[in-house]
PDB file of C-alpha atoms in Angstrom:
ATOM      1  CA  UNK A 180     213.202  48.268  84.676  1.00 42.00           C
ATOM      2  CA  UNK A 181     212.246  50.705  81.980  1.00 41.00           C
ATOM      3  CA  UNK A 182     211.316  54.350  81.947  1.00 42.00           C
ATOM      4  CA  UNK A 183     212.755  57.625  80.758  1.00 44.00           C
ATOM      5  CA  UNK A 184     214.247  59.930  83.321  1.00 45.00           C
ATOM      6  CA  UNK A 185     213.591  59.198  86.948  1.00 65.00           C
ATOM      7  CA  UNK A 186     217.202  59.306  88.078  1.00 81.00           C
ATOM      8  CA  UNK A 187     218.044  55.611  87.728  1.00 97.00           C
ATOM      9  CA  UNK A 188     221.613  54.599  88.543  1.00 98.00           C
ATOM     10  CA  UNK A 189     224.001  51.897  87.355  1.00 98.00           C
ATOM     11  CA  UNK A 190     227.758  51.398  87.495  1.00 98.00           C
ATOM     12  CA  UNK A 191     230.761  49.146  87.122  1.00 98.00           C
ATOM     13  CA  UNK A 192     232.623  47.758  90.154  1.00 98.00           C
ATOM     14  CA  UNK A 193     236.117  46.307  90.292  1.00 98.00           C
ATOM     15  CA  UNK A 194     239.722  46.843  91.312  1.00 97.00           C
ATOM     16  CA  UNK A 195     241.538  48.407  89.547  1.00 95.00           C
ATOM     17  CA  UNK A 196     238.694  50.210  87.778  1.00 97.00           C
ATOM     18  CA  UNK A 197     240.088  53.564  86.576  1.00 95.00           C
ATOM     19  CA  UNK A 198     240.573  52.410  82.977  1.00 92.00           C
ATOM     20  CA  UNK A 199     237.164  50.742  82.545  1.00 95.00           C
ATOM     21  CA  UNK A 200     235.442  51.664  79.272  1.00 96.00           C
ATOM     22  CA  UNK A 201     232.045  50.557  80.559  1.00 98.00           C
ATOM     23  CA  UNK A 202     230.881  54.081  81.529  1.00 98.00           C
ATOM     24  CA  UNK A 203     231.612  55.321  78.003  1.00 98.00           C
ATOM     25  CA  UNK A 204     229.575  52.499  76.433  1.00 98.00           C
ATOM     26  CA  UNK A 205     226.601  52.626  78.798  1.00 98.00           C
ATOM     27  CA  UNK A 206     226.357  56.432  78.737  1.00 98.00           C
ATOM     28  CA  UNK A 207     226.401  56.360  74.923  1.00 98.00           C
ATOM     29  CA  UNK A 208     223.484  53.927  75.052  1.00 98.00           C
ATOM     30  CA  UNK A 209     221.528  56.083  77.499  1.00 98.00           C
ATOM     31  CA  UNK A 210     222.042  59.135  75.282  1.00 98.00           C
ATOM     32  CA  UNK A 211     220.818  57.318  72.167  1.00 98.00           C
ATOM     33  CA  UNK A 212     217.852  55.780  74.024  1.00 97.00           C
ATOM     34  CA  UNK A 213     216.817  59.149  75.511  1.00 96.00           C
ATOM     35  CA  UNK A 214     217.307  57.995  79.118  1.00 96.00           C
ATOM     36  CA  UNK A 215     218.185  61.482  80.348  1.00 94.00           C
ATOM     37  CA  UNK A 216     217.876  60.733  84.064  1.00 95.00           C
ATOM     38  CA  UNK A 217     220.168  57.692  83.981  1.00 98.00           C
ATOM     39  CA  UNK A 218     223.749  57.742  85.267  1.00 98.00           C
ATOM     40  CA  UNK A 219     226.517  55.150  85.048  1.00 98.00           C
ATOM     41  CA  UNK A 220     229.760  55.483  87.007  1.00 98.00           C
ATOM     42  CA  UNK A 221     232.802  53.424  87.961  1.00 98.00           C
ATOM     43  CA  UNK A 222     233.545  52.432  91.559  1.00 98.00           C
ATOM     44  CA  UNK A 223     236.773  51.073  93.044  1.00 98.00           C
ATOM     45  CA  UNK A 224     235.507  48.063  94.998  1.00 98.00           C
ATOM     46  CA  UNK A 225     237.422  44.937  96.013  1.00 98.00           C
ATOM     47  CA  UNK A 226     236.259  41.625  97.496  1.00 98.00           C
ATOM     48  CA  UNK A 227     236.465  42.985 101.040  1.00 98.00           C
ATOM     49  CA  UNK A 228     234.378  46.109 100.414  1.00 98.00           C
ATOM     50  CA  UNK A 229     231.862  44.515  98.011  1.00 98.00           C
ATOM     51  CA  UNK A 230     229.259  43.325 100.569  1.00 98.00           C
ATOM     52  CA  UNK A 231     229.107  46.746 102.223  1.00 98.00           C
ATOM     53  CA  UNK A 232     228.813  48.540  98.873  1.00 98.00           C
ATOM     54  CA  UNK A 233     225.994  46.322  97.587  1.00 98.00           C
ATOM     55  CA  UNK A 234     224.196  46.423 100.938  1.00 96.00           C
ATOM     56  CA  UNK A 235     223.895  50.225 100.839  1.00 97.00           C
ATOM     57  CA  UNK A 236     222.344  50.489  97.357  1.00 96.00           C
ATOM     58  CA  UNK A 237     218.918  52.118  97.299  1.00 95.00           C
ATOM     59  CA  UNK A 238     215.853  51.662  95.058  1.00 95.00           C
ATOM     60  CA  UNK A 239     217.225  54.093  92.460  1.00 96.00           C
ATOM     61  CA  UNK A 240     219.748  51.436  91.373  1.00 97.00           C
ATOM     62  CA  UNK A 241     218.923  49.478  88.209  1.00 98.00           C
ATOM     63  CA  UNK A 242     222.035  47.342  87.889  1.00 98.00           C
ATOM     64  CA  UNK A 243     225.750  46.704  88.197  1.00 98.00           C
ATOM     65  CA  UNK A 244     228.513  45.541  85.885  1.00 98.00           C
ATOM     66  CA  UNK A 245     231.269  43.547  87.585  1.00 97.00           C
ATOM     67  CA  UNK A 246     234.871  43.118  86.571  1.00 95.00           C
ATOM     68  CA  UNK A 247     237.801  41.450  88.296  1.00 91.00           C
ATOM     69  CA  UNK A 248     238.114  40.426  91.093  1.00 94.00           C
ATOM     70  CA  UNK A 249     234.370  40.430  91.816  1.00 96.00           C
ATOM     71  CA  UNK A 250     232.808  38.077  89.261  1.00 95.00           C
ATOM     72  CA  UNK A 251     232.702  35.157  91.685  1.00 95.00           C
ATOM     73  CA  UNK A 252     232.775  37.100  94.975  1.00 97.00           C
ATOM     74  CA  UNK A 253     229.366  38.653  94.198  1.00 98.00           C
ATOM     75  CA  UNK A 254     227.496  35.341  93.903  1.00 98.00           C
ATOM     76  CA  UNK A 255     226.767  34.843  97.661  1.00 98.00           C
ATOM     77  CA  UNK A 256     225.218  38.343  97.738  1.00 98.00           C
ATOM     78  CA  UNK A 257     222.595  37.532  95.093  1.00 98.00           C
ATOM     79  CA  UNK A 258     219.075  36.106  95.297  1.00 98.00           C
ATOM     80  CA  UNK A 259     219.327  34.250  92.001  1.00 98.00           C
ATOM     81  CA  UNK A 260     221.738  33.665  89.111  1.00 98.00           C
ATOM     82  CA  UNK A 261     220.986  32.649  85.537  1.00 98.00           C
ATOM     83  CA  UNK A 262     221.822  29.240  84.096  1.00 96.00           C
ATOM     84  CA  UNK A 263     224.495  30.895  81.947  1.00 96.00           C
ATOM     85  CA  UNK A 264     226.210  32.429  84.987  1.00 96.00           C
ATOM     86  CA  UNK A 265     225.867  29.207  86.979  1.00 96.00           C
ATOM     87  CA  UNK A 266     227.504  27.199  84.181  1.00 94.00           C
ATOM     88  CA  UNK A 267     230.836  28.933  84.870  1.00 93.00           C
ATOM     89  CA  UNK A 268     230.168  30.264  88.404  1.00 94.00           C
ATOM     90  CA  UNK A 269     230.901  33.766  87.087  1.00 94.00           C
ATOM     91  CA  UNK A 270     228.609  36.817  87.218  1.00 96.00           C
ATOM     92  CA  UNK A 271     229.393  40.051  85.377  1.00 97.00           C
ATOM     93  CA  UNK A 272     225.907  41.576  85.523  1.00 98.00           C
ATOM     94  CA  UNK A 273     223.505  42.235  88.396  1.00 98.00           C
ATOM     95  CA  UNK A 274     219.987  43.521  87.768  1.00 98.00           C
ATOM     96  CA  UNK A 275     217.821  44.855  90.600  1.00 98.00           C
ATOM     97  CA  UNK A 276     214.193  43.850  90.066  1.00 95.00           C
ATOM     98  CA  UNK A 277     211.209  46.003  90.978  1.00 92.00           C
ATOM     99  CA  UNK A 278     210.547  43.827  94.015  1.00 93.00           C
ATOM    100  CA  UNK A 279     214.120  44.416  95.275  1.00 91.00           C
ATOM    101  CA  UNK A 280     215.724  41.123  94.292  1.00 96.00           C
ATOM    102  CA  UNK A 281     219.317  40.899  93.042  1.00 98.00           C
ATOM    103  CA  UNK A 282     219.620  38.741  89.935  1.00 98.00           C
ATOM    104  CA  UNK A 283     223.028  37.798  88.489  1.00 98.00           C
ATOM    105  CA  UNK A 284     223.834  36.936  84.874  1.00 98.00           C
ATOM    106  CA  UNK A 285     226.866  36.460  82.638  1.00 97.00           C
ATOM    107  CA  UNK A 286     226.730  38.479  79.400  1.00 98.00           C
ATOM    108  CA  UNK A 287     230.366  37.677  78.507  1.00 97.00           C
ATOM    109  CA  UNK A 288     229.346  34.259  77.158  1.00 97.00           C
ATOM    110  CA  UNK A 289     226.558  35.368  74.777  1.00 98.00           C
ATOM    111  CA  UNK A 290     228.671  38.476  74.065  1.00 98.00           C
ATOM    112  CA  UNK A 291     231.509  36.277  72.772  1.00 98.00           C
ATOM    113  CA  UNK A 292     229.088  34.289  70.630  1.00 98.00           C
ATOM    114  CA  UNK A 293     227.564  37.511  69.222  1.00 98.00           C
ATOM    115  CA  UNK A 294     231.009  38.984  68.463  1.00 98.00           C
ATOM    116  CA  UNK A 295     231.956  35.826  66.544  1.00 97.00           C
ATOM    117  CA  UNK A 296     228.657  35.748  64.661  1.00 97.00           C
ATOM    118  CA  UNK A 297     229.130  39.381  63.649  1.00 96.00           C
ATOM    119  CA  UNK A 298     232.267  38.189  61.790  1.00 94.00           C
ATOM    120  CA  UNK A 299     230.375  35.326  60.175  1.00 94.00           C
ATOM    121  CA  UNK A 300     231.615  32.608  62.540  1.00 96.00           C
ATOM    122  CA  UNK A 301     228.606  30.456  63.416  1.00 96.00           C
ATOM    123  CA  UNK A 302     230.395  27.135  63.879  1.00 97.00           C
ATOM    124  CA  UNK A 303     233.923  25.671  63.965  1.00 98.00           C
ATOM    125  CA  UNK A 304     235.030  22.034  64.154  1.00 98.00           C
ATOM    126  CA  UNK A 305     237.877  22.682  66.612  1.00 98.00           C
ATOM    127  CA  UNK A 306     239.409  25.543  68.607  1.00 98.00           C
ATOM    128  CA  UNK A 307     242.254  26.545  70.919  1.00 98.00           C
ATOM    129  CA  UNK A 308     242.173  28.620  74.093  1.00 98.00           C
ATOM    130  CA  UNK A 309     245.242  30.445  75.419  1.00 98.00           C
ATOM    131  CA  UNK A 310     245.070  30.839  79.211  1.00 96.00           C
ATOM    132  CA  UNK A 311     243.008  29.410  82.061  1.00 93.00           C
ATOM    133  CA  UNK A 312     241.503  32.229  84.153  1.00 85.00           C
ATOM    134  CA  UNK A 313     237.885  33.345  84.610  1.00 83.00           C
ATOM    135  CA  UNK A 314     237.734  34.644  81.027  1.00 90.00           C
ATOM    136  CA  UNK A 315     238.935  31.273  79.770  1.00 94.00           C
ATOM    137  CA  UNK A 316     236.026  29.492  81.476  1.00 93.00           C
ATOM    138  CA  UNK A 317     233.628  31.931  79.779  1.00 95.00           C
ATOM    139  CA  UNK A 318     235.427  31.232  76.477  1.00 97.00           C
ATOM    140  CA  UNK A 319     234.805  27.494  76.972  1.00 97.00           C
ATOM    141  CA  UNK A 320     231.123  28.184  77.622  1.00 97.00           C
ATOM    142  CA  UNK A 321     230.947  30.226  74.403  1.00 98.00           C
ATOM    143  CA  UNK A 322     232.748  27.448  72.512  1.00 98.00           C
ATOM    144  CA  UNK A 323     230.183  24.955  73.833  1.00 98.00           C
ATOM    145  CA  UNK A 324     227.732  26.889  71.640  1.00 97.00           C
ATOM    146  CA  UNK A 325     229.874  27.150  68.465  1.00 97.00           C
ATOM    147  CA  UNK A 326     232.504  24.355  68.453  1.00 98.00           C
ATOM    148  CA  UNK A 327     231.504  20.865  67.347  1.00 97.00           C
ATOM    149  CA  UNK A 328     234.843  19.149  68.102  1.00 98.00           C
ATOM    150  CA  UNK A 329     237.887  19.304  70.354  1.00 98.00           C
ATOM    151  CA  UNK A 330     239.122  22.387  72.196  1.00 98.00           C
ATOM    152  CA  UNK A 331     242.767  22.460  73.259  1.00 98.00           C
ATOM    153  CA  UNK A 332     243.558  24.733  76.201  1.00 98.00           C
ATOM    154  CA  UNK A 333     247.186  25.869  76.607  1.00 98.00           C
ATOM    155  CA  UNK A 334     248.010  26.463  80.258  1.00 97.00           C
ATOM    156  CA  UNK A 335     250.991  26.961  82.583  1.00 95.00           C
ATOM    157  CA  UNK A 336     250.227  24.570  85.459  1.00 95.00           C
ATOM    158  CA  UNK A 337     248.812  21.120  86.148  1.00 96.00           C
ATOM    159  CA  UNK A 338     246.242  22.657  88.509  1.00 96.00           C
ATOM    160  CA  UNK A 339     244.973  25.015  85.793  1.00 95.00           C
ATOM    161  CA  UNK A 340     244.902  22.125  83.315  1.00 97.00           C
ATOM    162  CA  UNK A 341     242.724  20.066  85.657  1.00 97.00           C
ATOM    163  CA  UNK A 342     240.426  23.046  86.151  1.00 95.00           C
ATOM    164  CA  UNK A 343     239.956  23.540  82.403  1.00 96.00           C
ATOM    165  CA  UNK A 344     239.187  19.854  81.875  1.00 97.00           C
ATOM    166  CA  UNK A 345     236.607  20.039  84.676  1.00 96.00           C
ATOM    167  CA  UNK A 346     234.949  23.046  83.025  1.00 95.00           C
ATOM    168  CA  UNK A 347     234.886  21.113  79.763  1.00 96.00           C
ATOM    169  CA  UNK A 348     233.138  18.151  81.399  1.00 96.00           C
ATOM    170  CA  UNK A 349     230.654  20.446  83.071  1.00 95.00           C
ATOM    171  CA  UNK A 350     229.892  22.290  79.816  1.00 96.00           C
ATOM    172  CA  UNK A 351     229.702  19.147  77.675  1.00 96.00           C
ATOM    173  CA  UNK A 352     232.769  20.208  75.696  1.00 97.00           C
ATOM    174  CA  UNK A 353     235.675  17.995  74.606  1.00 96.00           C
ATOM    175  CA  UNK A 354     238.617  19.804  76.259  1.00 98.00           C
ATOM    176  CA  UNK A 355     242.202  18.612  76.019  1.00 98.00           C
ATOM    177  CA  UNK A 356     245.001  20.522  77.766  1.00 98.00           C
ATOM    178  CA  UNK A 357     248.548  21.219  76.609  1.00 98.00           C
ATOM    179  CA  UNK A 358     251.579  22.936  78.099  1.00 97.00           C
ATOM    180  CA  UNK A 359     252.043  26.661  77.501  1.00 97.00           C
ATOM    181  CA  UNK A 360     255.506  25.880  76.065  1.00 97.00           C
ATOM    182  CA  UNK A 361     253.679  24.421  73.041  1.00 98.00           C
ATOM    183  CA  UNK A 362     251.283  27.357  72.619  1.00 98.00           C
ATOM    184  CA  UNK A 363     252.585  28.145  69.107  1.00 98.00           C
ATOM    185  CA  UNK A 364     250.708  25.025  67.951  1.00 98.00           C
ATOM    186  CA  UNK A 365     247.445  26.696  68.988  1.00 98.00           C
ATOM    187  CA  UNK A 366     247.786  29.235  66.192  1.00 98.00           C
ATOM    188  CA  UNK A 367     246.898  26.657  63.526  1.00 98.00           C
ATOM    189  CA  UNK A 368     243.403  26.092  64.931  1.00 98.00           C
ATOM    190  CA  UNK A 369     240.347  27.352  62.990  1.00 98.00           C
ATOM    191  CA  UNK A 370     239.555  29.586  65.985  1.00 98.00           C
ATOM    192  CA  UNK A 371     242.028  30.773  68.624  1.00 98.00           C
ATOM    193  CA  UNK A 372     240.736  32.583  71.730  1.00 98.00           C
ATOM    194  CA  UNK A 373     243.458  34.443  73.664  1.00 98.00           C
ATOM    195  CA  UNK A 374     242.325  35.146  77.245  1.00 96.00           C
ATOM    196  CA  UNK A 375     245.681  36.091  78.800  1.00 95.00           C
ATOM    197  CA  UNK A 376     246.857  39.423  80.323  1.00 92.00           C
ATOM    198  CA  UNK A 377     248.641  42.087  78.261  1.00 92.00           C
ATOM    199  CA  UNK A 378     252.042  41.017  76.964  1.00 95.00           C
ATOM    200  CA  UNK A 379     251.557  37.299  77.574  1.00 95.00           C
ATOM    201  CA  UNK A 380     251.106  36.344  73.909  1.00 97.00           C
ATOM    202  CA  UNK A 381     253.661  38.786  72.421  1.00 97.00           C
ATOM    203  CA  UNK A 382     256.269  36.048  72.000  1.00 97.00           C
ATOM    204  CA  UNK A 383     253.789  34.003  69.941  1.00 98.00           C
ATOM    205  CA  UNK A 384     253.483  36.673  67.216  1.00 98.00           C
ATOM    206  CA  UNK A 385     256.525  35.264  65.383  1.00 98.00           C
ATOM    207  CA  UNK A 386     254.790  31.873  65.150  1.00 98.00           C
ATOM    208  CA  UNK A 387     251.634  33.051  63.319  1.00 98.00           C
ATOM    209  CA  UNK A 388     251.162  30.763  60.286  1.00 97.00           C
ATOM    210  CA  UNK A 389     251.087  32.099  56.725  1.00 96.00           C
ATOM    211  CA  UNK A 390     247.339  31.614  56.373  1.00 96.00           C
ATOM    212  CA  UNK A 391     245.841  32.089  59.842  1.00 98.00           C
ATOM    213  CA  UNK A 392     242.104  31.548  60.390  1.00 98.00           C
ATOM    214  CA  UNK A 393     240.385  33.523  63.191  1.00 98.00           C
ATOM    215  CA  UNK A 394     241.861  35.060  66.349  1.00 98.00           C
ATOM    216  CA  UNK A 395     239.635  36.318  69.178  1.00 98.00           C
ATOM    217  CA  UNK A 396     241.898  38.358  71.465  1.00 98.00           C
ATOM    218  CA  UNK A 397     239.980  39.538  74.556  1.00 96.00           C
ATOM    219  CA  UNK A 398     242.319  42.502  75.172  1.00 95.00           C
ATOM    220  CA  UNK A 399     241.454  45.999  73.929  1.00 93.00           C
ATOM    221  CA  UNK A 400     244.011  48.316  75.564  1.00 90.00           C
ATOM    222  CA  UNK A 401     246.713  48.452  74.345  1.00 88.00           C
ATOM    223  CA  UNK A 402     245.474  47.480  70.892  1.00 94.00           C
ATOM    224  CA  UNK A 403     246.421  45.833  68.681  1.00 96.00           C
ATOM    225  CA  UNK A 404     248.426  43.269  70.622  1.00 97.00           C
ATOM    226  CA  UNK A 405     251.568  42.013  68.861  1.00 98.00           C
ATOM    227  CA  UNK A 406     249.750  38.762  68.130  1.00 98.00           C
ATOM    228  CA  UNK A 407     246.679  40.506  66.679  1.00 98.00           C
ATOM    229  CA  UNK A 408     248.826  42.844  64.559  1.00 98.00           C
ATOM    230  CA  UNK A 409     250.778  39.960  62.997  1.00 98.00           C
ATOM    231  CA  UNK A 410     247.572  37.969  62.538  1.00 98.00           C
ATOM    232  CA  UNK A 411     245.957  40.852  60.619  1.00 98.00           C
ATOM    233  CA  UNK A 412     249.108  41.413  58.558  1.00 98.00           C
ATOM    234  CA  UNK A 413     248.907  37.791  57.399  1.00 98.00           C
ATOM    235  CA  UNK A 414     245.275  38.217  56.377  1.00 97.00           C
ATOM    236  CA  UNK A 415     243.623  36.418  59.292  1.00 97.00           C
ATOM    237  CA  UNK A 416     240.317  37.518  60.800  1.00 97.00           C
ATOM    238  CA  UNK A 417     240.611  39.240  64.188  1.00 98.00           C
ATOM    239  CA  UNK A 418     237.876  39.737  66.775  1.00 98.00           C
ATOM    240  CA  UNK A 419     238.961  42.201  69.470  1.00 97.00           C
ATOM    241  CA  UNK A 420     238.328  42.696  73.144  1.00 96.00           C
ATOM    242  CA  UNK A 421     236.403  45.853  72.226  1.00 97.00           C
ATOM    243  CA  UNK A 422     234.028  43.708  70.147  1.00 97.00           C
ATOM    244  CA  UNK A 423     233.457  41.525  73.223  1.00 97.00           C
ATOM    245  CA  UNK A 424     233.121  44.518  75.551  1.00 97.00           C
ATOM    246  CA  UNK A 425     230.522  46.176  73.313  1.00 98.00           C
ATOM    247  CA  UNK A 426     228.444  43.047  72.731  1.00 98.00           C
ATOM    248  CA  UNK A 427     228.336  42.116  76.429  1.00 98.00           C
ATOM    249  CA  UNK A 428     227.509  45.747  77.320  1.00 98.00           C
ATOM    250  CA  UNK A 429     224.631  45.761  74.799  1.00 98.00           C
ATOM    251  CA  UNK A 430     223.084  42.844  76.692  1.00 98.00           C
ATOM    252  CA  UNK A 431     223.671  44.586  80.041  1.00 98.00           C
ATOM    253  CA  UNK A 432     221.979  47.777  78.859  1.00 98.00           C
ATOM    254  CA  UNK A 433     218.974  45.814  77.609  1.00 98.00           C
ATOM    255  CA  UNK A 434     218.628  43.954  80.926  1.00 98.00           C
ATOM    256  CA  UNK A 435     219.119  47.003  83.153  1.00 98.00           C
ATOM    257  CA  UNK A 436     216.910  49.428  81.199  1.00 97.00           C
ATOM    258  CA  UNK A 437     214.317  47.076  79.742  1.00 96.00           C
ATOM    259  CA  UNK A 438     214.898  48.766  76.367  1.00 96.00           C
ATOM    260  CA  UNK A 439     215.787  46.681  73.306  1.00 97.00           C
ATOM    261  CA  UNK A 440     217.663  46.724  71.047  1.00 97.00           C
ATOM    262  CA  UNK A 441     220.505  48.655  72.652  1.00 98.00           C
ATOM    263  CA  UNK A 442     222.397  50.877  70.145  1.00 98.00           C
ATOM    264  CA  UNK A 443     225.358  48.650  69.230  1.00 98.00           C
ATOM    265  CA  UNK A 444     226.885  51.018  66.654  1.00 98.00           C
ATOM    266  CA  UNK A 445     226.693  54.099  68.876  1.00 98.00           C
ATOM    267  CA  UNK A 446     228.264  52.173  71.760  1.00 98.00           C
ATOM    268  CA  UNK A 447     231.101  50.831  69.576  1.00 98.00           C
ATOM    269  CA  UNK A 448     231.854  54.278  68.134  1.00 98.00           C
ATOM    270  CA  UNK A 449     231.974  55.764  71.655  1.00 98.00           C
ATOM    271  CA  UNK A 450     234.403  53.011  72.725  1.00 97.00           C
ATOM    272  CA  UNK A 451     236.636  53.481  69.679  1.00 97.00           C
ATOM    273  CA  UNK A 452     236.710  57.247  70.255  1.00 97.00           C
ATOM    274  CA  UNK A 453     237.636  56.808  73.917  1.00 96.00           C
ATOM    275  CA  UNK A 454     240.445  54.350  73.097  1.00 95.00           C
ATOM    276  CA  UNK A 455     241.799  56.639  70.348  1.00 93.00           C
ATOM    277  CA  UNK A 456     242.089  59.416  72.949  1.00 91.00           C
ATOM    278  CA  UNK A 457     244.212  57.364  75.346  1.00 87.00           C
TER     279      UNK A 457
END
């Protein structure tokens, strides 16, 4: 779906959505790519209102970004989803094709891999995941591409533990689960991916080892988290939620506009500027 001008539309849907940085990133890309007629807005949409919203979209729409709680709710509304999205039953990107079909993809997974590679992390022999939500399943799918050994997932309930082991089996990844009470042990892994809501890992900051390896914390606001701040202070490498957000948005822009490469640096700078102003 390429072309300059022409009034194409895209946007991000979710609830709550007011703090989404996606418009800042996508608009920065459009400006750099010279797509003057393109707009990208945020829309407060929940699971109940999603079918009606998607059903009313006209031919001017190029694509949608989806955040919580819509990443699974959107799947029945689509004509097709990619293998990547199907692997975790989670869609964060919808592209409208020229023949009117709705195609779903998941750019969080390759976005995580790209964010790690940007920091020189191509492969690890083991890893730990903190949390067990939708982002954690995407983290497991990313680890299936970079981790050669065991992944330990630290979770709060037996049901979540079973779910994470099932995802591991499905993704061909060796996943072992452990109780959240032992989460401090996770911090000694070569790669730790924190997928929990704001504040959840604050108590773990005191347990950061003297020589930490790499932390990938998917949060970006507020930033840094207590865990990320302590990790950096001890000399460990930190990949942030903004890194993930930018890399997955780069892939969305390329899919929705048909223009490649999307301007990674311009998008990151726009995101950093927006966060600094909050």
